[in-house]
Coordinates of C-alpha atoms in Angstrom, one line a residue:
Chain A
M1 CA 25.8 29.3 -13.2
K2 CA 22.8 31.5 -12.8
R3 CA 21.2 30.6 -9.7
F4 CA 20.1 26.9 -7.8
N5 CA 17.4 26.9 -6.5
L6 CA 17.1 23.8 -4.0
A7 CA 20.0 23.2 -1.6
W8 CA 19.7 19.6 -0.3
L9 CA 22.1 18.2 2.6
A10 CA 22.7 14.8 3.8
G11 CA 24.9 14.2 6.9
A12 CA 25.7 17.7 8.2
V13 CA 23.9 20.8 8.5
L14 CA 25.4 22.7 5.6
A15 CA 22.8 24.8 3.5
A16 CA 19.7 25.4 4.1
C17 CA 16.4 25.2 1.7
P18 CA 14.2 28.0 0.6
A19 CA 10.6 27.8 1.2
G20 CA 7.6 28.0 -0.8
A21 CA 5.1 30.9 -0.5
Q22 CA 2.6 29.3 1.4
E23 CA 5.1 28.6 4.0
Q24 CA 5.8 32.0 4.5
G25 CA 3.2 32.8 7.1
E26 CA 1.6 35.6 4.9
K27 CA -2.1 35.0 3.7
K28 CA -3.4 37.8 2.1
L29 CA -1.6 40.1 -0.2
P30 CA -0.2 43.3 0.9
E31 CA -0.8 46.7 0.1
F32 CA 1.9 47.9 -2.5
S33 CA 2.9 50.6 -4.7
L34 CA 5.3 49.6 -7.5
K35 CA 6.1 50.3 -11.1
A36 CA 5.7 48.4 -14.4
A37 CA 8.5 47.9 -17.1
N38 CA 6.2 50.1 -19.3
G39 CA 6.3 53.0 -16.9
D40 CA 2.8 52.7 -14.9
A41 CA 1.9 52.5 -11.7
F42 CA 1.0 48.9 -10.4
S43 CA -0.4 49.3 -6.8
A44 CA -2.6 47.5 -4.7
K45 CA -4.7 48.7 -2.1
Y46 CA -8.0 47.9 0.0
E47 CA -11.3 49.7 -0.2
G48 CA -13.3 48.5 2.3
G49 CA -12.1 45.5 2.4
E50 CA -11.9 45.2 -1.5
L51 CA -9.0 44.6 -3.2
S52 CA -8.3 47.3 -5.9
V53 CA -5.5 46.9 -8.5
G54 CA -5.8 49.8 -10.3
R55 CA -9.3 48.7 -10.4
K56 CA -11.7 46.3 -8.2
V57 CA -10.5 42.9 -9.0
K58 CA -12.0 39.5 -8.3
A59 CA -9.2 37.4 -9.4
V60 CA -5.4 38.1 -9.3
L61 CA -2.7 36.1 -10.2
L62 CA 1.0 37.4 -9.2
H63 CA 3.7 35.4 -10.9
F64 CA 7.4 36.1 -9.0
F65 CA 10.2 35.8 -11.5
Q66 CA 14.0 36.1 -12.5
P67 CA 14.8 37.4 -15.8
D68 CA 17.3 34.6 -16.3
C69 CA 15.2 31.8 -14.9
N70 CA 14.0 29.3 -18.3
A71 CA 11.1 28.0 -16.2
C72 CA 10.1 31.5 -15.3
M73 CA 9.8 32.2 -19.2
V74 CA 7.9 29.1 -20.2
E75 CA 5.9 30.5 -17.4
M76 CA 5.4 33.9 -18.6
K77 CA 4.5 32.8 -22.3
A78 CA 1.5 30.6 -20.8
L79 CA 0.7 33.6 -18.7
E80 CA 0.5 35.9 -21.7
G81 CA -2.4 33.8 -23.5
L82 CA -4.0 33.4 -20.2
S83 CA -3.9 37.3 -19.9
K84 CA -5.5 37.8 -23.2
E85 CA -8.0 34.9 -22.2
L86 CA -9.0 36.4 -19.2
S87 CA -8.4 39.9 -18.7
P88 CA -11.3 40.7 -20.7
K89 CA -13.4 38.5 -18.0
G90 CA -12.1 40.7 -15.2
A91 CA -8.9 38.8 -14.2
L92 CA -5.6 40.5 -13.5
I93 CA -2.1 38.7 -14.3
A94 CA 1.2 40.1 -13.7
S95 CA 4.7 38.9 -13.1
V96 CA 6.7 40.5 -10.9
A97 CA 10.8 40.7 -11.1
H98 CA 11.9 40.0 -7.7
R99 CA 15.0 40.2 -9.3
G100 CA 16.7 42.0 -12.0
D101 CA 16.7 45.6 -12.8
E102 CA 14.5 47.6 -15.6
A103 CA 16.6 47.1 -18.2
A104 CA 16.4 43.3 -17.5
V105 CA 12.5 43.0 -17.1
K106 CA 12.1 45.1 -20.5
A107 CA 14.6 42.6 -22.2
V108 CA 12.2 39.9 -21.2
A109 CA 9.2 41.6 -22.6
E110 CA 10.4 42.5 -25.7
K111 CA 12.2 39.1 -26.1
H112 CA 9.2 37.1 -25.2
K113 CA 6.9 39.8 -26.9
L114 CA 4.8 39.9 -23.7
S115 CA 2.1 42.5 -23.3
Y116 CA 0.5 41.6 -19.6
P117 CA 2.0 43.7 -16.9
L118 CA 5.9 42.8 -15.7
V119 CA 6.6 44.9 -12.7
L120 CA 10.0 45.9 -11.0
G121 CA 9.9 44.3 -7.7
Q122 CA 13.5 43.9 -6.9
G123 CA 13.8 44.2 -3.1
S124 CA 10.2 45.1 -2.8
D125 CA 8.3 43.9 0.9
L126 CA 6.1 42.1 -1.6
A127 CA 8.8 40.2 -3.4
K128 CA 10.1 39.3 0.0
A129 CA 7.1 38.1 1.3
F130 CA 6.1 35.9 -1.7
S131 CA 8.9 35.8 -4.3
R132 CA 10.9 32.6 -2.9
G133 CA 11.2 29.3 -5.4
D134 CA 9.6 31.9 -8.1
A135 CA 6.1 31.2 -6.9
T136 CA 2.6 32.2 -8.1
V137 CA 0.2 33.4 -6.1
I138 CA -3.7 33.4 -6.9
V139 CA -6.0 36.0 -4.5
D140 CA -9.3 36.6 -4.5
G141 CA -11.2 39.9 -4.4
K142 CA -10.7 40.3 -0.7
G143 CA -6.6 39.7 -1.2
A144 CA -6.9 36.4 0.3
V145 CA -4.2 33.9 -1.2
R146 CA -6.8 31.0 -2.8
Y147 CA -3.9 29.0 -4.4
S148 CA 0.1 29.1 -4.6
Q149 CA 3.2 27.4 -6.1
V150 CA 6.6 27.1 -6.2
G151 CA 8.1 26.4 -9.9
F152 CA 6.4 26.1 -13.1
K153 CA 5.9 22.8 -15.6
E154 CA 3.7 22.9 -18.9
G155 CA 0.4 22.1 -17.9
D156 CA 0.4 24.2 -14.5
E157 CA -1.6 27.0 -16.6
K158 CA -4.8 24.5 -16.7
T159 CA -5.0 25.0 -13.0
F160 CA -4.3 28.6 -13.1
R161 CA -7.1 29.0 -15.5
E162 CA -9.7 27.1 -13.6
T163 CA -8.5 28.8 -10.2
L164 CA -9.1 32.3 -11.7
E165 CA -12.4 31.1 -13.9
N166 CA -13.7 29.9 -10.8
L167 CA -13.0 32.9 -8.7
L168 CA -14.6 35.3 -11.6
A169 CA -17.9 33.2 -11.2
D170 CA -17.7 33.2 -7.3
K171 CA -17.9 29.7 -7.3
A172 CA -15.3 27.5 -5.0
V173 CA -11.6 26.8 -5.7
T174 CA -10.9 23.5 -6.4
A175 CA -7.3 23.5 -7.1
E176 CA -4.9 22.2 -4.2
T177 CA -1.7 24.3 -3.8
N178 CA 0.9 22.6 -5.7
E179 CA 3.9 22.5 -3.4
R180 CA 7.4 21.3 -4.5
R181 CA 8.7 19.0 -1.5
R182 CA 11.6 20.0 0.5
L183 CA 13.7 17.4 2.6
T184 CA 13.5 17.9 6.3
V185 CA 15.5 16.9 9.1
G186 CA 15.1 13.4 9.7
E187 CA 13.9 12.3 6.4
T188 CA 16.0 9.0 4.6
F189 CA 17.7 10.8 1.4
P190 CA 16.0 10.3 -1.7
A191 CA 17.5 7.5 -4.4
V192 CA 19.6 9.9 -6.7
K193 CA 19.8 7.4 -9.8
L194 CA 20.6 9.2 -13.1
P195 CA 22.7 9.5 -16.1
S196 CA 26.2 11.6 -15.8
L197 CA 26.0 14.8 -17.4
M198 CA 29.0 14.6 -18.8
N199 CA 29.1 11.1 -20.7
G200 CA 25.7 9.8 -19.9
K201 CA 26.6 6.8 -18.0
P202 CA 24.3 5.9 -15.1
M203 CA 25.5 7.4 -11.4
S204 CA 23.5 6.8 -8.2
M205 CA 23.5 8.1 -4.7
T206 CA 21.3 6.3 -2.5
V207 CA 21.0 4.9 1.3
E208 CA 22.0 1.2 1.6
G209 CA 22.5 -0.9 4.5
G210 CA 22.2 2.7 6.6
K211 CA 24.9 4.2 4.6
L212 CA 25.4 7.0 2.0
T213 CA 26.6 5.3 -1.4
Y214 CA 28.0 7.2 -4.3
R215 CA 28.4 5.1 -7.6
D216 CA 30.2 6.7 -10.3
E217 CA 30.4 6.1 -13.7
S218 CA 32.6 3.4 -13.5
G219 CA 31.0 1.8 -10.7
K220 CA 33.2 2.6 -8.1
E221 CA 31.5 3.1 -4.7
V222 CA 32.4 5.3 -2.1
H223 CA 30.5 5.7 1.3
P224 CA 30.8 9.6 2.1
K225 CA 30.4 11.1 5.6
A226 CA 28.3 13.4 4.3
A227 CA 26.8 15.1 1.1
V228 CA 25.7 18.2 -0.4
G229 CA 23.7 18.5 -3.6
F230 CA 21.6 21.0 -5.2
F231 CA 19.7 21.2 -8.0
S232 CA 20.7 23.8 -10.7
R233 CA 20.6 25.9 -14.3
Y234 CA 23.3 26.8 -15.4
Chain B
M1 CA 28.7 25.8 -8.3
G2 CA 31.8 27.8 -8.1
H3 CA 31.5 28.0 -4.2
L4 CA 30.8 24.2 -4.3
Q5 CA 34.1 23.6 -6.6
R6 CA 35.9 25.2 -3.3
F7 CA 34.0 22.8 -0.9
H8 CA 34.7 19.9 -2.9
E9 CA 38.3 20.7 -3.3
K10 CA 38.4 21.6 0.6
Y11 CA 36.5 18.9 2.3
G12 CA 36.3 16.2 -0.3
K13 CA 39.2 14.6 1.0
D14 CA 37.6 14.3 4.5
G15 CA 34.3 12.7 3.2
L16 CA 32.1 15.1 2.1
L17 CA 30.5 14.7 -1.3
V18 CA 29.4 17.6 -3.5
F19 CA 27.2 16.7 -6.1
A20 CA 24.7 18.6 -8.5
I21 CA 21.9 17.9 -10.8
A22 CA 21.5 19.5 -14.0
M23 CA 18.1 20.9 -14.8
Q24 CA 19.2 22.6 -18.1
D25 CA 17.2 22.7 -21.0
E26 CA 20.2 22.4 -23.1
P27 CA 22.6 19.8 -21.5
E28 CA 25.4 20.5 -24.1
E29 CA 25.8 24.1 -22.8
A30 CA 26.0 23.0 -19.4
R31 CA 28.5 20.4 -20.4
K32 CA 30.4 23.1 -22.0
T33 CA 30.3 25.4 -18.8
T34 CA 31.1 22.3 -16.5
K35 CA 34.2 21.7 -18.8
E36 CA 35.4 25.3 -18.9
K37 CA 35.0 26.1 -15.0
G38 CA 36.7 22.9 -14.2
W39 CA 34.0 21.6 -11.9
N40 CA 34.8 18.1 -11.3
Y41 CA 32.4 17.1 -8.8
P42 CA 29.5 14.4 -9.9
V43 CA 27.0 16.2 -11.8
F44 CA 23.7 14.4 -12.6
N45 CA 21.7 14.9 -15.6
G46 CA 18.3 15.8 -13.8
L47 CA 16.2 17.1 -17.0
R48 CA 12.8 15.7 -16.9
S49 CA 13.4 13.6 -14.3
A50 CA 11.0 12.7 -11.6
L51 CA 13.1 13.6 -8.9
G52 CA 13.8 17.2 -10.4
E53 CA 10.1 17.2 -10.7
K54 CA 9.3 16.4 -7.0
F55 CA 12.4 18.7 -5.5
A56 CA 13.1 21.3 -7.9
Y57 CA 11.9 24.5 -8.8
G58 CA 12.6 27.8 -10.6

């Protein structure tokens, strides 16, 4: 198992849910000084209130990733295309590894033939502030966060493109931050009705008559006192 | 998942249900790993599910 990305809890408090970047109280990109996997410096600073990441920029997309995250790799392939398209127009796109050493990050670049900046960010304050949920954050020329989301699904790059193009053209950002939900205390557990991974037969975890109800592949029903579940990639 | 297996073994008899929702792109690989590791709590296949879209990330 490489990691799990969302812990669920019903009936007892046993695990915590990670929060999205937009929930962490940081709405402005901090100054930072990091290194890219190719050895180049990658740093951000403010000059007269204007953001500079090696050069003055009007639109910056930072994607926080882990080298063994499948969804991150899908996003990075999309960002490679987006970078080729929008970098000549002045946007800056980079992926920051919030876990994984230099060798792991270089391996990702080589395997997926990525030419846009991959930044070594493990343990950095930048990663601590923004990375949870493998977030993507878009900031404007003053460093203000104008869009963020956790996770990625194919098609999200259209939102990234639109947001970056709007910032480059000094237009209003229309995309709403895309936040994956998390359960909060007091919420009813959502129905889980999915096939078994092992044999494809239907299973369910629901709340029926106020009782947590699990039905296994054979239809056998149990009412657990508590449950802990999580999404997982192996 | 190994930690949760220990939870399952220790507290299952007391009424705790441990479960996972696999978001693995290659379900066969996940099945193989689950068998090899001996994880025997319920694992749903959540790939491309609405639930995964709503709650899972990464």
